[in-house]
Coordinates of C-alpha atoms in Angstrom, one line a residue:
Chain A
X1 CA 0.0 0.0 0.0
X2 CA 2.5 2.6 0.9
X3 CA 4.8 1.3 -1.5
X4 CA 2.3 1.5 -4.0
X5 CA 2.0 5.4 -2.6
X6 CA 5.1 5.8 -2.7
X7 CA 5.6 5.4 -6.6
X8 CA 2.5 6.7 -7.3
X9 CA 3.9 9.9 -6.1
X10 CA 7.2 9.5 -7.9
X11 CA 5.4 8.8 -11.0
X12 CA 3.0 11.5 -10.6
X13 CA 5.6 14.6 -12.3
X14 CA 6.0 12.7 -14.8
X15 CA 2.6 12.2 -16.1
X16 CA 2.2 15.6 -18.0
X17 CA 4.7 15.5 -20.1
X18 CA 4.6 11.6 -21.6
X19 CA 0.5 12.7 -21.7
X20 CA 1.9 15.8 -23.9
X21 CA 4.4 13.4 -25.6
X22 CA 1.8 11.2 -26.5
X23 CA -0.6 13.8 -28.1
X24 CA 2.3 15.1 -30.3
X25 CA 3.3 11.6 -31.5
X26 CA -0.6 11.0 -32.3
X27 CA -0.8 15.0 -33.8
X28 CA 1.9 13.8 -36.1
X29 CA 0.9 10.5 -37.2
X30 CA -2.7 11.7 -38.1
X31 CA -1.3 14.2 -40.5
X32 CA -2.2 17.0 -37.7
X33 CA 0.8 18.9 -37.3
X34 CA 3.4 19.3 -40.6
X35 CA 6.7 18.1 -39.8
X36 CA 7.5 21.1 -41.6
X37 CA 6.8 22.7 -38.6
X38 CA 7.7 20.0 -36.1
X39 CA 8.5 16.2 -36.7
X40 CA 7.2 13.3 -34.7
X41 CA 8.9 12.3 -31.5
X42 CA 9.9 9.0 -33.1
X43 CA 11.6 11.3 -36.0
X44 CA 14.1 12.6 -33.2
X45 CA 14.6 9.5 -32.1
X46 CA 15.3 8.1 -35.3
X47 CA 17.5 11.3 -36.2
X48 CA 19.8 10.5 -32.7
X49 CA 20.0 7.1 -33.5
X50 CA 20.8 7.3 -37.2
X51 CA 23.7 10.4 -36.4
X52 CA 24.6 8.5 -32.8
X53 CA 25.6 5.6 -35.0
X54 CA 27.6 7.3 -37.9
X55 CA 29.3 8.9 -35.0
X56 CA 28.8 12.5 -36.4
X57 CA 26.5 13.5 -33.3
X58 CA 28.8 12.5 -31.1
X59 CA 31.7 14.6 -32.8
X60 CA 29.5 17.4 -32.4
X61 CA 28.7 17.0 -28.7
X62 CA 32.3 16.7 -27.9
X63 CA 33.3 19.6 -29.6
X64 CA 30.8 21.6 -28.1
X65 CA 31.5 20.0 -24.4
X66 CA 35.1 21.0 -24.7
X67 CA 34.1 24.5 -25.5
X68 CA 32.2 25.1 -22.8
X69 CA 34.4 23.4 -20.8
X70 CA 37.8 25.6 -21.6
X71 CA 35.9 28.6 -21.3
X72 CA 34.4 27.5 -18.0
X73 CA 37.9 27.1 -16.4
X74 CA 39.5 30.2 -18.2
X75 CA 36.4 32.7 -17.4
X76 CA 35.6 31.0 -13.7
X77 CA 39.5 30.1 -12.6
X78 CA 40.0 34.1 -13.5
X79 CA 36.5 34.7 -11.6
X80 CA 37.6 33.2 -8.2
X81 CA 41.1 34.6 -8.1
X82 CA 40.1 37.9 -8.3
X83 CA 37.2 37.4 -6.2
X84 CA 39.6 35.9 -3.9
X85 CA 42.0 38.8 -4.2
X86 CA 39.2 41.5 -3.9
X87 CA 37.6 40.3 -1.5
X88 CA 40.2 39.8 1.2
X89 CA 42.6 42.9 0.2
X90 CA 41.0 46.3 0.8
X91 CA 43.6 47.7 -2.5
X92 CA 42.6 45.5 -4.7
X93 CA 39.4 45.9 -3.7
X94 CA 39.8 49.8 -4.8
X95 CA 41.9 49.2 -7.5
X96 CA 39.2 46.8 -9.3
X97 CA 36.2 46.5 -8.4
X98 CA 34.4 49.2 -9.3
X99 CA 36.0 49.0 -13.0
X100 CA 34.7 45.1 -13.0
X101 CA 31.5 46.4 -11.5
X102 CA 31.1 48.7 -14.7
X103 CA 32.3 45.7 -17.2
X104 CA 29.7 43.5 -15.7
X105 CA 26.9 45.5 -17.0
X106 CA 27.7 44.9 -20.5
X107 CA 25.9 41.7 -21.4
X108 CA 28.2 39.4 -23.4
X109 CA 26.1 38.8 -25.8
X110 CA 26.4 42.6 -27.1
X111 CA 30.2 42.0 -27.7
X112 CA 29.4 39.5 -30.5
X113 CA 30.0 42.0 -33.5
X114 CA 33.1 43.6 -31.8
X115 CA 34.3 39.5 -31.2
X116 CA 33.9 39.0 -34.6
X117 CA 36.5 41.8 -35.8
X118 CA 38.6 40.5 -33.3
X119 CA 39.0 37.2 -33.0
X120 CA 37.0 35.8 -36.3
X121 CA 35.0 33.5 -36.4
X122 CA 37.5 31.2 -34.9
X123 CA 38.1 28.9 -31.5
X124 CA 39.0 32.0 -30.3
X125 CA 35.5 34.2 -30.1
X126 CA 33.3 31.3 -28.8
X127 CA 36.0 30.6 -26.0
X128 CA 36.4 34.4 -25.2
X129 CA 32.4 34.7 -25.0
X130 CA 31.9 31.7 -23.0
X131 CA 34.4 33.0 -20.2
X132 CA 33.4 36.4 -20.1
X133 CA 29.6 35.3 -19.3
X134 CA 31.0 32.8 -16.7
X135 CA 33.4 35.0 -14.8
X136 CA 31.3 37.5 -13.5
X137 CA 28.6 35.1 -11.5
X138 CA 31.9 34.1 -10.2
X139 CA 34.0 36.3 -9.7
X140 CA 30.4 38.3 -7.5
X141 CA 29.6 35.3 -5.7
X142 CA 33.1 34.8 -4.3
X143 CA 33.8 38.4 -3.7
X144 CA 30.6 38.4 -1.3
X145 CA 31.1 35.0 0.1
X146 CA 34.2 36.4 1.4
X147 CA 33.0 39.5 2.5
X148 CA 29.9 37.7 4.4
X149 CA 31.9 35.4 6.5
X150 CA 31.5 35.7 10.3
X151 CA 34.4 38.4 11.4
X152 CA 34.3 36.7 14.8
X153 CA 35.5 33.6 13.4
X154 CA 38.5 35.7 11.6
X155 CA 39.2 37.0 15.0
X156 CA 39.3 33.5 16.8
X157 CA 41.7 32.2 14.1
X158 CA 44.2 34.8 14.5
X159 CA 44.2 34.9 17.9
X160 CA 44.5 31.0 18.0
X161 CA 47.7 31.8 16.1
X162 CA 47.0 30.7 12.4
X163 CA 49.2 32.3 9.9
X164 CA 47.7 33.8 6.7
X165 CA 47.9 30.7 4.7
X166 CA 46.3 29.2 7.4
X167 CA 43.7 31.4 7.7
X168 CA 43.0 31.2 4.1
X169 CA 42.9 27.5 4.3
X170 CA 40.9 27.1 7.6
X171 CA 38.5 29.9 7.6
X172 CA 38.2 32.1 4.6
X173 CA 38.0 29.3 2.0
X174 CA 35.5 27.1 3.4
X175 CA 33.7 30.1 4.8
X176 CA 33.0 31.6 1.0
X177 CA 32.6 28.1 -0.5
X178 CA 28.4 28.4 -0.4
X179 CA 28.4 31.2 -1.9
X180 CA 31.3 30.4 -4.8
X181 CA 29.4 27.2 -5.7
X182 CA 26.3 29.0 -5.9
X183 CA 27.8 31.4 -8.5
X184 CA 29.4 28.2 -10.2
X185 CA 25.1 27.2 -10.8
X186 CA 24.8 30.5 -12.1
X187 CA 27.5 30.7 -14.6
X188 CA 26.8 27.1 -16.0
X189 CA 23.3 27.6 -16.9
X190 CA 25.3 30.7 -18.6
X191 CA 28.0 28.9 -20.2
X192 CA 25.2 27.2 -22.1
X193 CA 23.6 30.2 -23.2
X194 CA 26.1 31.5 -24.6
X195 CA 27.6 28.7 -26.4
X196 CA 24.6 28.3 -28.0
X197 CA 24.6 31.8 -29.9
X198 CA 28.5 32.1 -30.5
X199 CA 27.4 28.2 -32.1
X200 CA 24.6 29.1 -34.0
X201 CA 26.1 32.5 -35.3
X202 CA 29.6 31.0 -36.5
X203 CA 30.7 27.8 -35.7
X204 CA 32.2 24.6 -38.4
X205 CA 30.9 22.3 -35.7
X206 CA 29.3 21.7 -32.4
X207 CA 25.9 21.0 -31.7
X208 CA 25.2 24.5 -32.7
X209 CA 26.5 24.0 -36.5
X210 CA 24.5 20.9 -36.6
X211 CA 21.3 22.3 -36.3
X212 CA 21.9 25.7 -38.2
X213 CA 23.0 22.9 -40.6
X214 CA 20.1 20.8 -40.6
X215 CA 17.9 24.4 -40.9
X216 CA 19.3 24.7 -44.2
X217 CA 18.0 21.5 -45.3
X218 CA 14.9 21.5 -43.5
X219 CA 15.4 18.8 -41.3
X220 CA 13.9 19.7 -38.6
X221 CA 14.5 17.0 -36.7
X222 CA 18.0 17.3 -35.9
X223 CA 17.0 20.9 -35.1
X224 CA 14.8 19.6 -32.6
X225 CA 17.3 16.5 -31.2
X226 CA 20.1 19.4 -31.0
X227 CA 17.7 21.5 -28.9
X228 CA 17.1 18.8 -26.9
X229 CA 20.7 18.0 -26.5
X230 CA 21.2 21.1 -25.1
X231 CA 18.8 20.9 -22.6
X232 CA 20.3 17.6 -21.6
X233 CA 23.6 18.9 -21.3
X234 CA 22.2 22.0 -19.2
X235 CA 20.8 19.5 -16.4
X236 CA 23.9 17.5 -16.8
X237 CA 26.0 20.5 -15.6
X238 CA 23.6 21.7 -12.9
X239 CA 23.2 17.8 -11.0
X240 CA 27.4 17.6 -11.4
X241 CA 27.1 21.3 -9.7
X242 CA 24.4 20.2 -7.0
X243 CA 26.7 16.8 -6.1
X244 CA 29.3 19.4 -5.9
X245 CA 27.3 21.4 -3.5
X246 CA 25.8 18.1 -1.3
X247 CA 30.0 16.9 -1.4
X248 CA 31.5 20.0 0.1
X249 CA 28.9 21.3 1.9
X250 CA 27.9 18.3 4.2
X251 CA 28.5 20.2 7.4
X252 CA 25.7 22.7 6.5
X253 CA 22.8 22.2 8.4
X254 CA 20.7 22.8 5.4
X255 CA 22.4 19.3 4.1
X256 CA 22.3 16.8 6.6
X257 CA 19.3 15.8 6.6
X258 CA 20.0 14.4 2.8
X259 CA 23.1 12.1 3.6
Chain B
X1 CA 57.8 32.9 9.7
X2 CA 59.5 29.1 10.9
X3 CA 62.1 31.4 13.6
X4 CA 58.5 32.5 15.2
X5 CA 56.9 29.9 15.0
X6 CA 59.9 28.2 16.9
X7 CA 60.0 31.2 19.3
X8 CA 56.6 30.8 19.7
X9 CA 56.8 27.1 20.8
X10 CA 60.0 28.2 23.5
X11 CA 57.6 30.7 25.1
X12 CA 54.7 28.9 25.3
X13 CA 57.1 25.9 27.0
X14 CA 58.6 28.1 29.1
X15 CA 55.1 29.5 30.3
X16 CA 53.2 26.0 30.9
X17 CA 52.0 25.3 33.8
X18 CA 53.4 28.4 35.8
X19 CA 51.0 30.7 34.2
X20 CA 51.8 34.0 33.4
X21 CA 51.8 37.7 35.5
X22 CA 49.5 40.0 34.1
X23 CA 50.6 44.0 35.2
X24 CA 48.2 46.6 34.0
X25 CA 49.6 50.1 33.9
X26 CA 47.7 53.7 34.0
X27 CA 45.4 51.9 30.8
X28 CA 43.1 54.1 28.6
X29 CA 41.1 53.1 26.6
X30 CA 38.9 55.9 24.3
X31 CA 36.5 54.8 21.3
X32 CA 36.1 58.4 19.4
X33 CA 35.9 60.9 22.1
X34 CA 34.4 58.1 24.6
X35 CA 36.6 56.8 27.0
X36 CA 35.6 53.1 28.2
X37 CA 38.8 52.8 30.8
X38 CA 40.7 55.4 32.1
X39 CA 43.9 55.2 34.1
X40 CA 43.1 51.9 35.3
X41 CA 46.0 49.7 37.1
X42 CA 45.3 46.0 37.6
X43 CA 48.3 43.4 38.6
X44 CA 47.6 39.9 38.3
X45 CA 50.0 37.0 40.0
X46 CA 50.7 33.9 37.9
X47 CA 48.4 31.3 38.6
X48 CA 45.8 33.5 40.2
X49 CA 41.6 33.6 39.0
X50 CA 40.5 36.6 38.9
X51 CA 36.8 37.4 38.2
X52 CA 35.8 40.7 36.9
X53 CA 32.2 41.9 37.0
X54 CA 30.6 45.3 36.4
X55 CA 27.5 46.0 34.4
X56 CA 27.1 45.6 30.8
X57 CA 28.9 48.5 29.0
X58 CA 31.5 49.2 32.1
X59 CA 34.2 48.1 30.0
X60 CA 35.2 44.6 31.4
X61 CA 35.2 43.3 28.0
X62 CA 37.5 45.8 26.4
X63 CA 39.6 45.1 29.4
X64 CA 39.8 41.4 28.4
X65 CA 40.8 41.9 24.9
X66 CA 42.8 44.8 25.6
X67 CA 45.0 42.0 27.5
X68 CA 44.6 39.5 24.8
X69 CA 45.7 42.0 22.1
X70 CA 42.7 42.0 20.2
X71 CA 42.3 46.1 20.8
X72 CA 45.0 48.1 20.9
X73 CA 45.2 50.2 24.4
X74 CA 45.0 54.3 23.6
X75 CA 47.3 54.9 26.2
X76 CA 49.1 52.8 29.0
X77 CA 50.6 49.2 28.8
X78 CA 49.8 45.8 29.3
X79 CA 52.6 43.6 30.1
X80 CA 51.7 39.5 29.9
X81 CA 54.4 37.8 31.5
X82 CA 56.7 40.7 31.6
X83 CA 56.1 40.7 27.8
X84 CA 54.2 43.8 25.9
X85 CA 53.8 45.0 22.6
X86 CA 51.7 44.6 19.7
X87 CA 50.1 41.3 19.5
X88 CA 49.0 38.4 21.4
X89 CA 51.4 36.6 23.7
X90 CA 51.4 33.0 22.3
X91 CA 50.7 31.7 25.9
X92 CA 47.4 33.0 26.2
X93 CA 44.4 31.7 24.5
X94 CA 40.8 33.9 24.5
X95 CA 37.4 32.0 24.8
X96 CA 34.9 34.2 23.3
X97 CA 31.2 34.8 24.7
X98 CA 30.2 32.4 21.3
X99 CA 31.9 29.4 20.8
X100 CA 33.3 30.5 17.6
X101 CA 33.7 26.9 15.9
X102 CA 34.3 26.6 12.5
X103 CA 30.5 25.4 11.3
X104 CA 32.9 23.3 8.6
X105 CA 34.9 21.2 10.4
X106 CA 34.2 18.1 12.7
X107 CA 34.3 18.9 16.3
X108 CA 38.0 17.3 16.8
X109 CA 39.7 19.2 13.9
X110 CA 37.7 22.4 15.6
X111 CA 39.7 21.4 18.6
X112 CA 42.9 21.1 16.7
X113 CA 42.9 24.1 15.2
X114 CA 46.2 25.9 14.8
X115 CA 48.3 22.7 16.4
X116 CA 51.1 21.3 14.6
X117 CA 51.0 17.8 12.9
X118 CA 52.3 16.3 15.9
X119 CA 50.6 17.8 18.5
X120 CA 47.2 16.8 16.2
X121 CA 47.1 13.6 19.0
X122 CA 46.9 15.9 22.4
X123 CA 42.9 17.6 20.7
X124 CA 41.6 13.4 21.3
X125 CA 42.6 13.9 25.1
X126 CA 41.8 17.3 25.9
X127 CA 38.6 16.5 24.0
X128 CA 37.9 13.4 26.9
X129 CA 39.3 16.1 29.5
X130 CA 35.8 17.9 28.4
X131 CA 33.7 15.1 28.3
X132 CA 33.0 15.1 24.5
X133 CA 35.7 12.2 23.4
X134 CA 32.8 10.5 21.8
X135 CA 31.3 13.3 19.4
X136 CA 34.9 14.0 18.0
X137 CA 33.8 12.7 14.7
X138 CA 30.5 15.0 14.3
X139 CA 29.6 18.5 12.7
X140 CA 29.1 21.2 15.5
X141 CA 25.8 21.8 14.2
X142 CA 24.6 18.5 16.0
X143 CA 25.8 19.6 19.2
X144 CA 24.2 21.6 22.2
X145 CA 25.5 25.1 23.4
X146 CA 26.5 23.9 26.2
X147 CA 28.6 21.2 24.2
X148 CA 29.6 23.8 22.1
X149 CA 31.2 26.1 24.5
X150 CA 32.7 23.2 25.9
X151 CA 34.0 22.2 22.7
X152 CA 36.0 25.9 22.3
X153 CA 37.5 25.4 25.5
X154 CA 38.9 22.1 24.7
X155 CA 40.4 24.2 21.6
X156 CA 41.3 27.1 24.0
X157 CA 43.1 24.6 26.3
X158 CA 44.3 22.2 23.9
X159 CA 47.6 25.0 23.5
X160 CA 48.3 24.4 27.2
X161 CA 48.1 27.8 27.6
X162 CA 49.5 29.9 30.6
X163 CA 46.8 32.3 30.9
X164 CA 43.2 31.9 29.7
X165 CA 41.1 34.8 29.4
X166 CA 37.0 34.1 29.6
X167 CA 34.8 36.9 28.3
X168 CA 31.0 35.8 29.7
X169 CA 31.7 32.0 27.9
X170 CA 28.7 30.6 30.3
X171 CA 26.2 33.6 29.3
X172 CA 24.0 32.2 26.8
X173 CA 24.2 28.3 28.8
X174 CA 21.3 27.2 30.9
X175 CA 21.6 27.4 34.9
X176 CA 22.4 23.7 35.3
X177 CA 24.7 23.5 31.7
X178 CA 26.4 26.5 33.4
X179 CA 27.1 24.6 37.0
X180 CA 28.6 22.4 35.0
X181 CA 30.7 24.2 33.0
X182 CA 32.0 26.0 36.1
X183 CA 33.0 22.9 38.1
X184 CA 34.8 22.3 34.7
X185 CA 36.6 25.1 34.3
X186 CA 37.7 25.2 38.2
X187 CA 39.0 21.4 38.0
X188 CA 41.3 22.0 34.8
X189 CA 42.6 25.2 36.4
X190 CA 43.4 23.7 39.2
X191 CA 45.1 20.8 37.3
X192 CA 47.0 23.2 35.2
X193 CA 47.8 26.1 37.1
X194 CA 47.3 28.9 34.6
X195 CA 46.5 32.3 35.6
X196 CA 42.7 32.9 35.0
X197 CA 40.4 35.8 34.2
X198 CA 36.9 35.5 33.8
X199 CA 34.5 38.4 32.9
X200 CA 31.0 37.4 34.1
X201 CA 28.1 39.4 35.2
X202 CA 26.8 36.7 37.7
X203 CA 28.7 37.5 40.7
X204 CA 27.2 33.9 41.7
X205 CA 29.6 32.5 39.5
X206 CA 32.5 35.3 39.9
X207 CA 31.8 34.2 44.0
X208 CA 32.1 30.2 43.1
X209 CA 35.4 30.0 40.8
X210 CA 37.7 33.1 41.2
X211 CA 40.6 34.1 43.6
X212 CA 39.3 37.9 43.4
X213 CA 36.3 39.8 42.6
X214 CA 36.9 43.0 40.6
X215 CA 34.5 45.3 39.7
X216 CA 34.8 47.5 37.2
X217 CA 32.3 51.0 37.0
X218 CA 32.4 53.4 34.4
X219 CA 35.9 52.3 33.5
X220 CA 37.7 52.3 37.4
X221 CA 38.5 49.4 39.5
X222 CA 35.7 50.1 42.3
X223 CA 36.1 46.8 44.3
X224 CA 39.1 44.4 44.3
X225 CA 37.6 41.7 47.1
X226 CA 39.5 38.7 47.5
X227 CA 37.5 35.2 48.2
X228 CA 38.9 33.4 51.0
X229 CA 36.2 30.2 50.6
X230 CA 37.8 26.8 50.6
X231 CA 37.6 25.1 47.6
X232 CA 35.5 23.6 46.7
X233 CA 33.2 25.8 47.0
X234 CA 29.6 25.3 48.0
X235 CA 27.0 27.9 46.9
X236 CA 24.5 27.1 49.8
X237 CA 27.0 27.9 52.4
X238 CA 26.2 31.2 55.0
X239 CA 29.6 33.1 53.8
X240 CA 29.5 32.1 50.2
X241 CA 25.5 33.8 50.1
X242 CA 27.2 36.6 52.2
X243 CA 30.3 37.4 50.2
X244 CA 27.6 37.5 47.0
X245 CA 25.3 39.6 48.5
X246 CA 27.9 41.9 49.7
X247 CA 29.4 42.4 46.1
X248 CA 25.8 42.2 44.7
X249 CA 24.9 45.1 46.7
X250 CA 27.7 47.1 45.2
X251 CA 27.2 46.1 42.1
X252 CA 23.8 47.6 42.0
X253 CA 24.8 50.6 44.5
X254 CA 22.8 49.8 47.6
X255 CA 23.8 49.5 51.2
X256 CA 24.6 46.4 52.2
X257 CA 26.2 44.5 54.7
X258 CA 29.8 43.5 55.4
X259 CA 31.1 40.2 54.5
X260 CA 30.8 38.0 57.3
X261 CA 33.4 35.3 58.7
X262 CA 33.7 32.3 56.7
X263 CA 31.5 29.4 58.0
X264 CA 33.2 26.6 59.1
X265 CA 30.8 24.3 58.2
X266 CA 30.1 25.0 54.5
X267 CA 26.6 23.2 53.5
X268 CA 27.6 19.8 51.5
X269 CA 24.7 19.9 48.8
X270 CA 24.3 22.0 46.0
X271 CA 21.5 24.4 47.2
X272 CA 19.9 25.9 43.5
X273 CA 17.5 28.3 45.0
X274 CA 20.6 29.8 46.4
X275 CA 21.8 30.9 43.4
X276 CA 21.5 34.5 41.9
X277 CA 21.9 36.6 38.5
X278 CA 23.2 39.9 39.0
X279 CA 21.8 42.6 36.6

């Protein structure tokens, strides 16, 4: 009975969308609904297993992973060390914040034509955009996780003798560590975002290129199984970034309840 | 960096378990334009508890960290063991009014904070020493307050110090937690033989643990009563309620009695209702 419940209720969020799924398939296959416009469910799953298996999809993924990845560590490593820097030195504090503060409100995405003339349409301009729109989240979140640690606690270390390394190590770091790994969520969902433009504007390859590819010859359901890929690898990012979260924060009281 | 750490190690071996002579001279203390101690002159003998009581905002906590070094005195000195100058002496450790543990580490590596790699195994004993050998593994968020606090002074004593200043560590603890705590903190002293100071403002608790009551108004050394109660001390006894009303009644300003003689028969059990909060 309660097991029964139990999956009920598990089930349950799910119902929705394979209803919705199952309407579309049906839309489709009665002639309702072009696939000019949008092609059957079992269309995309033909289209992933028919590119899966000449191994082109997977090309594309990976070349698009990577991206995001480099640009992820150049844009976020940058991110944290100045958000380190300014947050525990008052200098550098003056010296840049309020110059990054003014950057920040440029979205990224407005760069694009000024990345072009720089960089071309190359490796380059995607791994430039990427890093940009992942830094700041970053570099924000550790700058005020820093500042928002308990000054009595920096107090207490000192006077128990730690030297700065120490402090850095005992205190400081795994004081701001909430809030850096909430700006590391942040600038995921980000990194995605803006892969996807610099992709769909210029790219030879990438999940991006396939589906501007597959626009040209109206197949829209690799359109549709590269959108859906993006999605995927979206979530993907944000559960490794929540297991990141439930890993190093198990000593917050908000997490241990869940271990 | 490695020479003071070295030189830190020699003094704080040199200091164990003598404890160190505390000699306040003419100290001032002004925030802005408001001073919070003038002129005062306290002289503390090695070894010695001292209690220091006073309302809140007299200044007996800006005493306290004036000594440890966390404030820096506006005119004066404060020699620690014949040492002064900027900074904490490395023989004296500082339990705060919160426990202060790091929310992020497990309650032993809280205790071993700022040890060497081979004095990591001495945090396991002085953990037992507390009574908490067997939550060394767990966050401090599972713990009590009163497990807490005892916690932070398992990391306070942990360094062996040779003076251990208290600011109000048993303020926020429950009246029994904070019995306990007491008879705690009077056994390891008493073991160690570091010099204590404890600011409290239950002169109760000033009356049960220290060598000397000082109390501290608008800045000034008022009252500087020594307790001459055998130890231990029992809180139901005719002189201890005497001595504690006597300060009491200073405290709050109102004409009171002398202490009496000490009572040769101190009463054996532990009489609660005899207890009292000042302020």
């Amino acid at each position: 009975m309660t097991l029964k419940t139990s999956l009920l209720r598990q089930l349950a969020p799910w119902s929705l969308p394979i209803l919705l799924l199952a309407f579309w398939q049906a839309a489709s296959s009665f002639g309702w609904l072009s696939t000019r416009i949008l092609p059957s469910p079992w269309a995309v799953v033909a289209a992933f297993i028919a590119l899966s298996a000449s191994g082109e999809l997977w090309q594309h993924v990976q070349v698009s992973t990577l991206r995001a990845l480099s640009g992820f560590v150049i844009g976020g490593g940058l991110g944290l060390l100045l958000g380190l820097l300014t947050g525990a030195l008052k200098t550098a504090e003056t010296l840049l914040d309020s110059t990054l503060q003014m950057i920040r409100n440029i979205p990224p995405l407005a760069l694009i034509p000024l990345v072009i003339l720089w960089f071309g349409i190359d490796e380059e301009a995607k791994l430039f955009l990427v890093s940009l729109g992942v830094f700041f989240p970053i570099y924000i979140n550790t700058f005020h996780g820093i500042r928002a640690i308990d000054k009595g606690l920096i107090e207490m270390g000192k006077s128990y003798g730690l030297s700065a390394g120490g402090l850095y190590r005992e205190i400081i770091l795994p004081g701001a560590l909430p809030s850096i790994l909430v700006g590391v969520r942040f600038s995921l969902g980000f990194m995605w975002v803006i892969l996807i433009v610099a992709e769909t504007i210029s790219a030879q390859s990438g999940i991006g290129y396939m589906t501007m590819n597959a626009r040209e010859f109206l197949q829209t359901d690799v359109v549709l199984l590269g959108i859906l890929l993006y999605a995927l690898l979206g979530k993907l990012a944000d559960v490794l970034a929540k297991g990141l979260e439930r890993v190093s924060l198990r000593w917050h009281p908000s997490y241990q309840n869940s271990h | 960096m490695n020479n003071d750490a070295l030189e830190q190690q020699a003094l704080r071996q040199a200091s164990a378990g003598q404890g160190l002579a505390l000699h306040l001279e003419a100290l001032h203390k002004a925030y802005g334009s408001r001073p919070v101690l003038e002129r005062l002159d306290l002289q503390i003998e090695p070894g010695e508890f001292v209690a220091i009581v006073g309302r809140s905002g007299c200044g007996k906590s800006t005493l306290l960290r004036l000594i440890a070094g966390l404030e820096i005195p506006s005119a004066g000195s404060v020699r620690v063991g014949g040492r002064s100058g900027p900074g904490a002496h490395p023989g004296l450790r500082f339990m705060f009014q919160d426990p202060r543990l790091l929310p992020w580490r497990r309650v032993l590596a809280n205790v071993a904070l700022g040890l060497s790699p081979a004095e990591r195994p001495r945090a396991q004993e002085v953990l037992a020493q507390v009574g908490l050998a067997e939550r060394a593994g767990e966050w401090p968020a599972a713990l009590s307050g009163g497990q807490r606090q005892r916690v932070a002074l398992a990391r306070a004593l942990v360094h062996e110090p040779a003076a251990l200043l208290l600011d109000e560590p048993l303020g926020a603890l429950d009246a029994l937690t904070r019995i306990e705590m007491q008879q705690l903190i009077e056994d390891l002293w008493r073991r160690r033989g570091f010099t204590a100071v404890l600011v409290t403002h239950d002169v109760a608790e000033a009356v049960a643990l220290a060598d000397r009551v000082i109390l501290i108004e608008a800045g000034r050394i008022t009252l500087d009563e020594r307790v001459n109660l055998p130890r231990p001390r029992h809180r139901g006894s005719p002189a201890f309620a005497a001595l504690e009303e006597h300060i009491l009644n200073r405290v709050l300003q109102r004409p009171g009695s002398a202490p009496q003689e000490e009572d040769p028969h101190p009463a054996a059990a532990l009489d609660l209702d005899a207890l009292r909060w000042a302020v």
